[in-house]
Amino acid sequence: MARYFRSSRSYGRRRDLSRRRIYIIAALLIVGAVIVFVYHPFGKNKEETASSIDETSIYDEVAASIVEQTEPVVEEPEPVPMPEAELVEVIPEATDDSNPKVSELIDEAMELIDAKPSKIIEARDILNDTLLMAMSQQQRTFVKRRLSELADEWLFSRKIFPEDTLCGSYKVESGDQFRRISGRFKVPHEILMEINRIPRAEALRAGDQIKIINGPFHTKVYLSTLTMDLFLQKSFIRSFTVGVGQPGRETPTGLWLVELGGKLISPTWTDPDTGKTYESEDPDYPLGSRWIGLEGVDGPAKGRTGFAFHGWKNSKLMSGGGSRGCIRLHNDDVILLYNVLMPGHSQVVVVE
């Protein structure tokens, strides 16, 4: 009885194994048929197959849109505009004699400034237009000085002149930040905070009325006179004394663009000639308080990198060439430049 019981159990096991093999084979056949049907859609023409692919693509697009709606929105940087070949007009050469027409316009502008109330914006525009005319060096110096003084009133203050197209008022909306506002108006957030007397970016509140500047700012460097002019769009703002490249390492002429990510505060710098590394606290640190990287985009400057505006501690070396091609400024001047030049938008024209 015991022996018969064992043989019956062995027979049952063999029968179960046979059934399992049949099930496995059947499952494999079904899977194979499904694969063949999917990859070889018998009975479907090309149009039907393409339709099914399109439906899948549509599904993918819908799924992607759902992901976009559920995931946090990441702001893309604003596209960098293609620079114009020449932004700031060429200033005519100085004449030996005063230009009577310029003298007449200067008198007209001065009357507007002295009027009650003062018509500063109209006077600014008249004086700015004279810079495109031939005039004596004495006249040009006077016009630039008056324009700089006016800029302290209409630009570098909180006051807004209703007729001014270069500055205006902006109501802060919910979710606004200084960096977003600055990108919209193409000026750095530093200058917006400065003119609005706002010490911290976090202090910006929805509903606030702030002064904005319609940028961008640009500069023009004159190697022969070691000077640089700052413009807001095409309106003259201020002149600076600069230092440029030494013989054999001249500052390249042409058109430059302020480099994206190129604005730095007292960065660590390694001298390419000696290999010595300088930190900002070193007594002989050569870069001053700011570094504004430049990217060459036209003329002899095209494709050139590694050049920049930067500060300088030794004022004696500002009056002549001495850099490796960079443009040096006094520290106070380079801080102002840092606060107004917008990466990707502000252009720098270097001429002889």
mmCIF file of C-alpha atoms in Angstrom:
data_model
loop_
_atom_site.group_PDB
_atom_site.id
_atom_site.type_symbol
_atom_site.label_atom_id
_atom_site.label_comp_id
_atom_site.label_asym_id
_atom_site.label_seq_id
_atom_site.Cartn_x
_atom_site.Cartn_y
_atom_site.Cartn_z
ATOM 1 C CA MET A 1 0.000 0.000 0.000
ATOM 2 C CA ALA A 2 2.807 2.285 0.848
ATOM 3 C CA ARG A 3 4.577 1.535 -2.444
ATOM 4 C CA TYR A 4 1.400 2.159 -4.490
ATOM 5 C CA PHE A 5 0.854 5.478 -2.736
ATOM 6 C CA ARG A 6 4.301 6.683 -3.707
ATOM 7 C CA SER A 7 3.878 5.711 -7.372
ATOM 8 C CA SER A 8 0.521 7.519 -7.597
ATOM 9 C CA ARG A 9 2.012 10.701 -6.215
ATOM 10 C CA SER A 10 4.831 10.575 -8.790
ATOM 11 C CA TYR A 11 2.318 10.206 -11.560
ATOM 12 C CA GLY A 12 0.397 13.283 -10.337
ATOM 13 C CA ARG A 13 3.549 15.336 -10.317
ATOM 14 C CA ARG A 14 4.353 14.390 -13.890
ATOM 15 C CA ARG A 15 0.865 15.346 -14.994
ATOM 16 C CA ASP A 16 1.134 18.750 -13.308
ATOM 17 C CA LEU A 17 4.468 19.401 -14.991
ATOM 18 C CA SER A 18 2.966 18.593 -18.381
ATOM 19 C CA ARG A 19 0.136 21.032 -17.812
ATOM 20 C CA ARG A 20 2.558 23.782 -16.769
ATOM 21 C CA ARG A 21 4.582 23.244 -19.940
ATOM 22 C CA ILE A 22 1.434 23.621 -22.024
ATOM 23 C CA TYR A 23 0.485 26.844 -20.232
ATOM 24 C CA ILE A 24 3.959 28.291 -20.670
ATOM 25 C CA ILE A 25 4.037 27.427 -24.381
ATOM 26 C CA ALA A 26 0.591 28.957 -24.879
ATOM 27 C CA ALA A 27 1.618 32.134 -23.063
ATOM 28 C CA LEU A 28 4.726 32.458 -25.204
ATOM 29 C CA LEU A 29 2.660 32.034 -28.372
ATOM 30 C CA ILE A 30 0.240 34.751 -27.257
ATOM 31 C CA VAL A 31 3.084 37.160 -26.439
ATOM 32 C CA GLY A 32 4.690 36.469 -29.803
ATOM 33 C CA ALA A 33 1.434 37.133 -31.609
ATOM 34 C CA VAL A 34 1.007 40.450 -29.835
ATOM 35 C CA ILE A 35 4.551 41.494 -30.755
ATOM 36 C CA VAL A 36 4.033 40.574 -34.394
ATOM 37 C CA PHE A 37 0.741 42.468 -34.464
ATOM 38 C CA VAL A 38 2.259 45.604 -32.968
ATOM 39 C CA TYR A 39 5.348 45.759 -35.134
ATOM 40 C CA HIS A 40 3.736 44.347 -38.299
ATOM 41 C CA PRO A 41 0.243 45.865 -38.407
ATOM 42 C CA PHE A 42 -1.266 43.438 -40.950
ATOM 43 C CA GLY A 43 -4.347 44.749 -42.640
ATOM 44 C CA LYS A 44 -3.394 48.400 -42.054
ATOM 45 C CA ASN A 45 -2.318 50.704 -44.823
ATOM 46 C CA LYS A 46 0.340 53.390 -44.477
ATOM 47 C CA GLU A 47 -2.187 56.095 -43.721
ATOM 48 C CA GLU A 48 -3.669 54.097 -40.813
ATOM 49 C CA THR A 49 -0.203 53.381 -39.452
ATOM 50 C CA ALA A 50 0.770 57.043 -39.675
ATOM 51 C CA SER A 51 -2.502 57.944 -37.957
ATOM 52 C CA SER A 52 -1.686 55.682 -35.034
ATOM 53 C CA ILE A 53 1.776 57.272 -34.783
ATOM 54 C CA ASP A 54 0.253 60.717 -34.829
ATOM 55 C CA GLU A 55 -2.119 59.754 -32.042
ATOM 56 C CA THR A 56 0.842 58.557 -29.996
ATOM 57 C CA SER A 57 2.650 61.839 -30.664
ATOM 58 C CA ILE A 58 -0.423 63.787 -29.606
ATOM 59 C CA TYR A 59 -0.573 61.732 -26.434
ATOM 60 C CA ASP A 60 3.075 62.508 -25.738
ATOM 61 C CA GLU A 61 2.440 66.212 -26.268
ATOM 62 C CA VAL A 62 -0.526 66.179 -23.901
ATOM 63 C CA ALA A 63 1.517 64.295 -21.313
ATOM 64 C CA ALA A 64 4.336 66.793 -21.690
ATOM 65 C CA SER A 65 1.914 69.687 -21.207
ATOM 66 C CA ILE A 66 0.632 68.079 -18.032
ATOM 67 C CA VAL A 67 4.198 67.784 -16.751
ATOM 68 C CA GLU A 68 4.825 71.414 -17.593
ATOM 69 C CA GLN A 69 1.739 72.459 -15.649
ATOM 70 C CA THR A 70 2.638 70.425 -12.581
ATOM 71 C CA GLU A 71 6.366 71.098 -12.416
ATOM 72 C CA PRO A 72 7.758 74.464 -11.227
ATOM 73 C CA VAL A 73 8.215 76.985 -14.028
ATOM 74 C CA VAL A 74 11.873 77.865 -14.647
ATOM 75 C CA GLU A 75 12.430 81.225 -16.292
ATOM 76 C CA GLU A 76 14.583 81.102 -19.397
ATOM 77 C CA PRO A 77 17.162 83.876 -19.856
ATOM 78 C CA GLU A 78 16.123 86.587 -22.258
ATOM 79 C CA PRO A 79 17.538 86.043 -25.766
ATOM 80 C CA VAL A 80 20.594 88.147 -26.467
ATOM 81 C CA PRO A 81 19.903 90.605 -29.312
ATOM 82 C CA MET A 82 22.203 90.749 -32.285
ATOM 83 C CA PRO A 83 24.300 93.907 -31.891
ATOM 84 C CA GLU A 84 24.159 96.670 -34.450
ATOM 85 C CA ALA A 85 27.308 97.407 -36.396
ATOM 86 C CA GLU A 86 27.517 100.930 -34.963
ATOM 87 C CA LEU A 87 25.299 102.160 -32.158
ATOM 88 C CA VAL A 88 26.787 105.488 -31.070
ATOM 89 C CA GLU A 89 27.326 108.027 -33.840
ATOM 90 C CA VAL A 90 30.833 109.177 -34.700
ATOM 91 C CA ILE A 91 31.569 112.481 -32.984
ATOM 92 C CA PRO A 92 32.829 115.153 -35.431
ATOM 93 C CA GLU A 93 36.343 116.444 -35.037
ATOM 94 C CA ALA A 94 36.820 119.623 -33.001
ATOM 95 C CA THR A 95 37.059 122.884 -34.943
ATOM 96 C CA ASP A 96 39.352 125.813 -34.221
ATOM 97 C CA ASP A 97 36.480 128.281 -34.040
ATOM 98 C CA SER A 98 33.210 128.081 -32.113
ATOM 99 C CA ASN A 99 30.172 126.988 -34.095
ATOM 100 C CA PRO A 100 27.596 129.852 -34.017
ATOM 101 C CA LYS A 101 24.702 127.413 -34.375
ATOM 102 C CA VAL A 102 25.936 125.401 -31.408
ATOM 103 C CA SER A 103 26.284 128.596 -29.364
ATOM 104 C CA GLU A 104 22.688 129.488 -30.241
ATOM 105 C CA LEU A 105 21.431 126.048 -29.155
ATOM 106 C CA ILE A 106 23.449 126.217 -25.924
ATOM 107 C CA ASP A 107 21.824 129.572 -25.091
ATOM 108 C CA GLU A 108 18.386 128.106 -25.831
ATOM 109 C CA ALA A 109 19.071 125.136 -23.575
ATOM 110 C CA MET A 110 20.298 127.344 -20.751
ATOM 111 C CA GLU A 111 17.121 129.429 -20.929
ATOM 112 C CA LEU A 112 15.050 126.240 -20.601
ATOM 113 C CA ILE A 113 17.096 125.169 -17.575
ATOM 114 C CA ASP A 114 16.632 128.562 -15.901
ATOM 115 C CA ALA A 115 12.911 128.716 -16.693
ATOM 116 C CA LYS A 116 10.274 128.507 -13.931
ATOM 117 C CA PRO A 117 9.526 125.634 -13.863
ATOM 118 C CA SER A 118 12.755 124.313 -15.318
ATOM 119 C CA LYS A 119 12.430 122.356 -18.587
ATOM 120 C CA ILE A 120 15.305 119.955 -18.001
ATOM 121 C CA ILE A 121 14.317 117.202 -20.437
ATOM 122 C CA GLU A 122 13.869 119.591 -23.351
ATOM 123 C CA ALA A 123 17.212 121.220 -22.565
ATOM 124 C CA ARG A 124 18.877 117.807 -22.311
ATOM 125 C CA ASP A 125 17.642 116.764 -25.741
ATOM 126 C CA ILE A 126 18.812 120.018 -27.362
ATOM 127 C CA LEU A 127 22.287 119.758 -25.843
ATOM 128 C CA ASN A 128 22.548 116.093 -26.778
ATOM 129 C CA ASP A 129 21.745 116.892 -30.413
ATOM 130 C CA THR A 130 24.575 119.426 -30.560
ATOM 131 C CA LEU A 131 27.115 116.641 -29.945
ATOM 132 C CA LEU A 132 26.499 115.483 -33.509
ATOM 133 C CA MET A 133 27.606 118.869 -34.839
ATOM 134 C CA ALA A 134 31.094 120.202 -35.480
ATOM 135 C CA MET A 135 32.161 122.555 -32.669
ATOM 136 C CA SER A 136 35.198 123.770 -30.793
ATOM 137 C CA GLN A 137 36.684 121.678 -28.018
ATOM 138 C CA GLN A 138 35.662 124.361 -25.540
ATOM 139 C CA GLN A 139 32.034 124.103 -26.660
ATOM 140 C CA ARG A 140 32.075 120.322 -26.526
ATOM 141 C CA THR A 141 33.538 120.333 -23.041
ATOM 142 C CA PHE A 142 30.848 122.750 -21.860
ATOM 143 C CA VAL A 143 28.008 120.726 -23.419
ATOM 144 C CA LYS A 144 29.209 117.461 -21.884
ATOM 145 C CA ARG A 145 29.633 119.046 -18.463
ATOM 146 C CA ARG A 146 26.114 120.466 -18.526
ATOM 147 C CA LEU A 147 24.667 117.135 -19.704
ATOM 148 C CA SER A 148 26.441 115.356 -16.836
ATOM 149 C CA GLU A 149 24.996 117.825 -14.346
ATOM 150 C CA LEU A 150 21.515 117.368 -15.792
ATOM 151 C CA ALA A 151 21.865 113.579 -15.558
ATOM 152 C CA ASP A 152 22.199 113.899 -11.795
ATOM 153 C CA GLU A 153 18.693 115.379 -11.798
ATOM 154 C CA TRP A 154 16.732 113.370 -14.354
ATOM 155 C CA LEU A 155 18.599 110.031 -14.175
ATOM 156 C CA PHE A 156 20.442 109.468 -10.892
ATOM 157 C CA SER A 157 17.650 110.695 -8.634
ATOM 158 C CA ARG A 158 14.175 109.495 -7.661
ATOM 159 C CA LYS A 159 12.517 112.352 -9.519
ATOM 160 C CA ILE A 160 10.494 111.435 -12.611
ATOM 161 C CA PHE A 161 9.781 113.954 -15.354
ATOM 162 C CA PRO A 162 6.472 113.149 -17.124
ATOM 163 C CA GLU A 163 7.832 114.117 -20.562
ATOM 164 C CA ASP A 164 10.940 111.937 -20.242
ATOM 165 C CA THR A 165 11.039 108.898 -22.542
ATOM 166 C CA LEU A 166 14.242 107.511 -21.005
ATOM 167 C CA CYS A 167 12.832 107.130 -17.481
ATOM 168 C CA GLY A 168 9.370 106.425 -16.132
ATOM 169 C CA SER A 169 7.232 104.977 -13.367
ATOM 170 C CA TYR A 170 6.433 101.308 -12.833
ATOM 171 C CA LYS A 171 3.892 99.752 -10.472
ATOM 172 C CA VAL A 172 5.297 96.604 -8.885
ATOM 173 C CA GLU A 173 3.091 93.583 -9.471
ATOM 174 C CA SER A 174 2.664 90.510 -7.306
ATOM 175 C CA GLY A 175 5.640 88.182 -7.783
ATOM 176 C CA ASP A 176 7.866 90.900 -9.255
ATOM 177 C CA GLN A 177 11.545 90.896 -8.342
ATOM 178 C CA PHE A 178 14.217 93.460 -9.154
ATOM 179 C CA ARG A 179 16.035 91.025 -11.457
ATOM 180 C CA ARG A 180 12.876 90.394 -13.463
ATOM 181 C CA ILE A 181 12.114 94.106 -13.725
ATOM 182 C CA SER A 182 15.697 94.873 -14.743
ATOM 183 C CA GLY A 183 15.527 92.266 -17.511
ATOM 184 C CA ARG A 184 12.370 93.860 -18.848
ATOM 185 C CA PHE A 185 13.929 97.325 -19.051
ATOM 186 C CA LYS A 186 17.464 96.157 -19.961
ATOM 187 C CA VAL A 187 19.241 97.797 -17.028
ATOM 188 C CA PRO A 188 20.890 96.075 -14.026
ATOM 189 C CA HIS A 189 18.912 95.804 -10.807
ATOM 190 C CA GLU A 190 21.725 97.609 -8.961
ATOM 191 C CA ILE A 191 20.948 100.968 -10.606
ATOM 192 C CA LEU A 192 17.197 100.548 -10.047
ATOM 193 C CA MET A 193 17.773 99.884 -6.352
ATOM 194 C CA GLU A 194 20.150 102.833 -6.128
ATOM 195 C CA ILE A 195 17.895 105.471 -7.714
ATOM 196 C CA ASN A 196 14.882 104.240 -5.734
ATOM 197 C CA ARG A 197 16.868 104.277 -2.465
ATOM 198 C CA ILE A 198 15.997 100.632 -1.781
ATOM 199 C CA PRO A 199 18.875 98.997 0.147
ATOM 200 C CA ARG A 200 17.675 95.394 -0.078
ATOM 201 C CA ALA A 201 15.982 93.587 -2.968
ATOM 202 C CA GLU A 202 13.648 91.889 -0.481
ATOM 203 C CA ALA A 203 12.186 95.275 0.432
ATOM 204 C CA LEU A 204 10.357 95.484 -2.923
ATOM 205 C CA ARG A 205 6.604 95.223 -2.361
ATOM 206 C CA ALA A 206 3.660 94.682 -4.703
ATOM 207 C CA GLY A 207 1.852 97.951 -5.332
ATOM 208 C CA ASP A 208 4.984 100.095 -4.951
ATOM 209 C CA GLN A 209 5.575 102.773 -7.574
ATOM 210 C CA ILE A 210 9.251 102.774 -8.540
ATOM 211 C CA LYS A 211 11.324 104.711 -11.033
ATOM 212 C CA ILE A 212 12.588 102.701 -13.986
ATOM 213 C CA ILE A 213 15.162 103.418 -16.697
ATOM 214 C CA ASN A 214 14.577 102.424 -20.305
ATOM 215 C CA GLY A 215 17.929 100.892 -21.194
ATOM 216 C CA PRO A 216 20.307 99.744 -22.256
ATOM 217 C CA PHE A 217 23.384 101.841 -21.470
ATOM 218 C CA HIS A 218 26.381 101.810 -23.845
ATOM 219 C CA THR A 219 29.912 103.189 -23.867
ATOM 220 C CA LYS A 220 32.367 104.497 -26.432
ATOM 221 C CA VAL A 221 36.124 104.376 -25.728
ATOM 222 C CA TYR A 222 38.565 106.752 -27.453
ATOM 223 C CA LEU A 223 42.072 105.286 -27.343
ATOM 224 C CA SER A 224 43.777 108.448 -28.594
ATOM 225 C CA THR A 225 42.423 110.621 -25.771
ATOM 226 C CA LEU A 226 42.177 107.903 -23.089
ATOM 227 C CA THR A 227 38.571 108.824 -22.437
ATOM 228 C CA MET A 228 35.250 107.019 -22.477
ATOM 229 C CA ASP A 229 31.693 108.321 -22.888
ATOM 230 C CA LEU A 230 28.663 106.685 -21.290
ATOM 231 C CA PHE A 231 25.309 106.792 -23.080
ATOM 232 C CA LEU A 232 21.766 105.782 -22.166
ATOM 233 C CA GLN A 233 20.512 104.597 -25.525
ATOM 234 C CA LYS A 234 21.921 107.539 -27.547
ATOM 235 C CA SER A 235 21.800 110.213 -24.865
ATOM 236 C CA PHE A 236 25.143 111.299 -23.416
ATOM 237 C CA ILE A 237 25.488 110.775 -19.640
ATOM 238 C CA ARG A 238 29.096 111.163 -18.528
ATOM 239 C CA SER A 239 32.770 111.008 -19.535
ATOM 240 C CA PHE A 240 35.540 109.051 -17.808
ATOM 241 C CA THR A 241 39.320 108.877 -17.891
ATOM 242 C CA VAL A 242 40.554 105.379 -18.742
ATOM 243 C CA GLY A 243 43.744 103.396 -19.017
ATOM 244 C CA VAL A 244 44.263 101.034 -21.959
ATOM 245 C CA GLY A 245 46.634 98.382 -23.264
ATOM 246 C CA GLN A 246 50.380 98.870 -23.349
ATOM 247 C CA PRO A 247 52.361 98.753 -26.632
ATOM 248 C CA GLY A 248 52.265 95.241 -28.013
ATOM 249 C CA ARG A 249 49.126 94.487 -26.017
ATOM 250 C CA GLU A 250 46.882 97.221 -27.350
ATOM 251 C CA THR A 251 43.168 97.251 -26.587
ATOM 252 C CA PRO A 252 41.488 95.997 -29.789
ATOM 253 C CA THR A 253 39.192 98.424 -31.571
ATOM 254 C CA GLY A 254 35.754 97.384 -32.768
ATOM 255 C CA LEU A 255 32.434 96.465 -31.232
ATOM 256 C CA TRP A 256 32.150 94.591 -27.941
ATOM 257 C CA LEU A 257 29.246 93.267 -25.915
ATOM 258 C CA VAL A 258 29.150 93.046 -22.119
ATOM 259 C CA GLU A 259 29.568 89.327 -21.536
ATOM 260 C CA LEU A 260 26.803 87.243 -19.989
ATOM 261 C CA GLY A 261 27.963 86.212 -16.534
ATOM 262 C CA GLY A 262 31.009 88.457 -16.918
ATOM 263 C CA LYS A 263 30.280 90.965 -14.136
ATOM 264 C CA LEU A 264 32.237 90.103 -10.975
ATOM 265 C CA ILE A 265 33.080 91.818 -7.691
ATOM 266 C CA SER A 266 36.815 91.717 -6.910
ATOM 267 C CA PRO A 267 37.405 88.248 -8.380
ATOM 268 C CA THR A 268 40.462 86.116 -7.699
ATOM 269 C CA TRP A 269 42.910 86.662 -10.559
ATOM 270 C CA THR A 270 46.010 84.814 -11.751
ATOM 271 C CA ASP A 271 48.669 86.738 -13.660
ATOM 272 C CA PRO A 272 49.138 84.810 -16.949
ATOM 273 C CA ASP A 273 52.753 85.977 -17.177
ATOM 274 C CA THR A 274 54.001 85.155 -13.674
ATOM 275 C CA GLY A 275 51.418 82.596 -12.552
ATOM 276 C CA LYS A 276 50.909 84.505 -9.307
ATOM 277 C CA THR A 277 47.341 84.438 -7.928
ATOM 278 C CA TYR A 278 45.892 87.579 -6.359
ATOM 279 C CA GLU A 279 43.038 87.833 -3.856
ATOM 280 C CA SER A 280 41.035 91.019 -3.354
ATOM 281 C CA GLU A 281 42.539 91.624 0.101
ATOM 282 C CA ASP A 282 46.119 91.522 -1.216
ATOM 283 C CA PRO A 283 47.793 94.959 -1.033
ATOM 284 C CA ASP A 284 48.968 94.672 -4.640
ATOM 285 C CA TYR A 285 45.659 93.315 -6.011
ATOM 286 C CA PRO A 286 45.464 94.787 -9.538
ATOM 287 C CA LEU A 287 41.762 94.572 -10.488
ATOM 288 C CA GLY A 288 40.175 97.100 -8.168
ATOM 289 C CA SER A 289 36.591 96.651 -7.010
ATOM 290 C CA ARG A 290 34.849 95.411 -10.177
ATOM 291 C CA TRP A 291 35.405 93.293 -13.300
ATOM 292 C CA ILE A 292 33.132 93.641 -16.355
ATOM 293 C CA GLY A 293 33.947 91.015 -18.979
ATOM 294 C CA LEU A 294 33.690 91.861 -22.683
ATOM 295 C CA GLU A 295 33.077 89.720 -25.761
ATOM 296 C CA GLY A 296 34.237 90.924 -29.182
ATOM 297 C CA VAL A 297 31.491 90.833 -31.805
ATOM 298 C CA ASP A 298 32.589 93.003 -34.739
ATOM 299 C CA GLY A 299 35.651 94.549 -36.349
ATOM 300 C CA PRO A 300 39.148 93.719 -35.003
ATOM 301 C CA ALA A 301 37.478 92.816 -31.692
ATOM 302 C CA LYS A 302 35.441 89.985 -33.216
ATOM 303 C CA GLY A 303 36.080 86.663 -31.508
ATOM 304 C CA ARG A 304 38.388 88.189 -28.884
ATOM 305 C CA THR A 305 37.838 87.208 -25.254
ATOM 306 C CA GLY A 306 39.556 87.811 -21.921
ATOM 307 C CA PHE A 307 39.197 91.601 -22.114
ATOM 308 C CA ALA A 308 37.279 93.651 -19.564
ATOM 309 C CA PHE A 309 36.685 96.899 -17.753
ATOM 310 C CA HIS A 310 38.159 96.751 -14.273
ATOM 311 C CA GLY A 311 39.106 99.026 -11.414
ATOM 312 C CA TRP A 312 42.567 100.292 -10.586
ATOM 313 C CA LYS A 313 44.141 101.569 -7.371
ATOM 314 C CA ASN A 314 47.145 103.452 -8.766
ATOM 315 C CA SER A 315 45.823 106.686 -10.317
ATOM 316 C CA LYS A 316 49.257 107.505 -11.786
ATOM 317 C CA LEU A 317 48.927 104.622 -14.228
ATOM 318 C CA MET A 318 45.489 105.743 -15.425
ATOM 319 C CA SER A 319 46.893 108.429 -17.679
ATOM 320 C CA GLY A 320 48.690 106.118 -20.070
ATOM 321 C CA GLY A 321 48.840 102.644 -21.534
ATOM 322 C CA GLY A 322 49.884 99.884 -19.221
ATOM 323 C CA SER A 323 47.338 97.064 -19.110
ATOM 324 C CA ARG A 324 47.361 93.790 -21.032
ATOM 325 C CA GLY A 325 44.561 95.154 -23.199
ATOM 326 C CA CYS A 326 41.845 95.660 -20.581
ATOM 327 C CA ILE A 327 40.302 99.068 -19.952
ATOM 328 C CA ARG A 328 41.060 100.458 -16.497
ATOM 329 C CA LEU A 329 38.960 102.935 -14.559
ATOM 330 C CA HIS A 330 39.090 104.542 -11.135
ATOM 331 C CA ASN A 331 37.249 102.396 -8.611
ATOM 332 C CA ASP A 332 34.334 104.812 -8.161
ATOM 333 C CA ASP A 333 33.900 104.988 -11.927
ATOM 334 C CA VAL A 334 34.002 101.245 -12.478
ATOM 335 C CA ILE A 335 31.374 100.743 -9.748
ATOM 336 C CA LEU A 336 29.058 103.152 -11.587
ATOM 337 C CA LEU A 337 29.758 101.327 -14.843
ATOM 338 C CA TYR A 338 29.092 97.970 -13.170
ATOM 339 C CA ASN A 339 25.713 99.251 -11.962
ATOM 340 C CA VAL A 340 24.492 100.437 -15.375
ATOM 341 C CA LEU A 341 25.906 98.052 -18.012
ATOM 342 C CA MET A 342 23.576 95.146 -18.825
ATOM 343 C CA PRO A 343 25.148 91.815 -19.870
ATOM 344 C CA GLY A 344 23.987 90.705 -23.292
ATOM 345 C CA HIS A 345 22.635 94.161 -24.161
ATOM 346 C CA SER A 346 25.167 96.906 -23.410
ATOM 347 C CA GLN A 347 27.594 97.578 -26.240
ATOM 348 C CA VAL A 348 31.119 98.973 -26.059
ATOM 349 C CA VAL A 349 32.569 100.693 -29.121
ATOM 350 C CA VAL A 350 36.359 101.137 -29.093
ATOM 351 C CA VAL A 351 37.845 103.562 -31.618
ATOM 352 C CA GLU A 352 41.212 105.162 -32.136
#
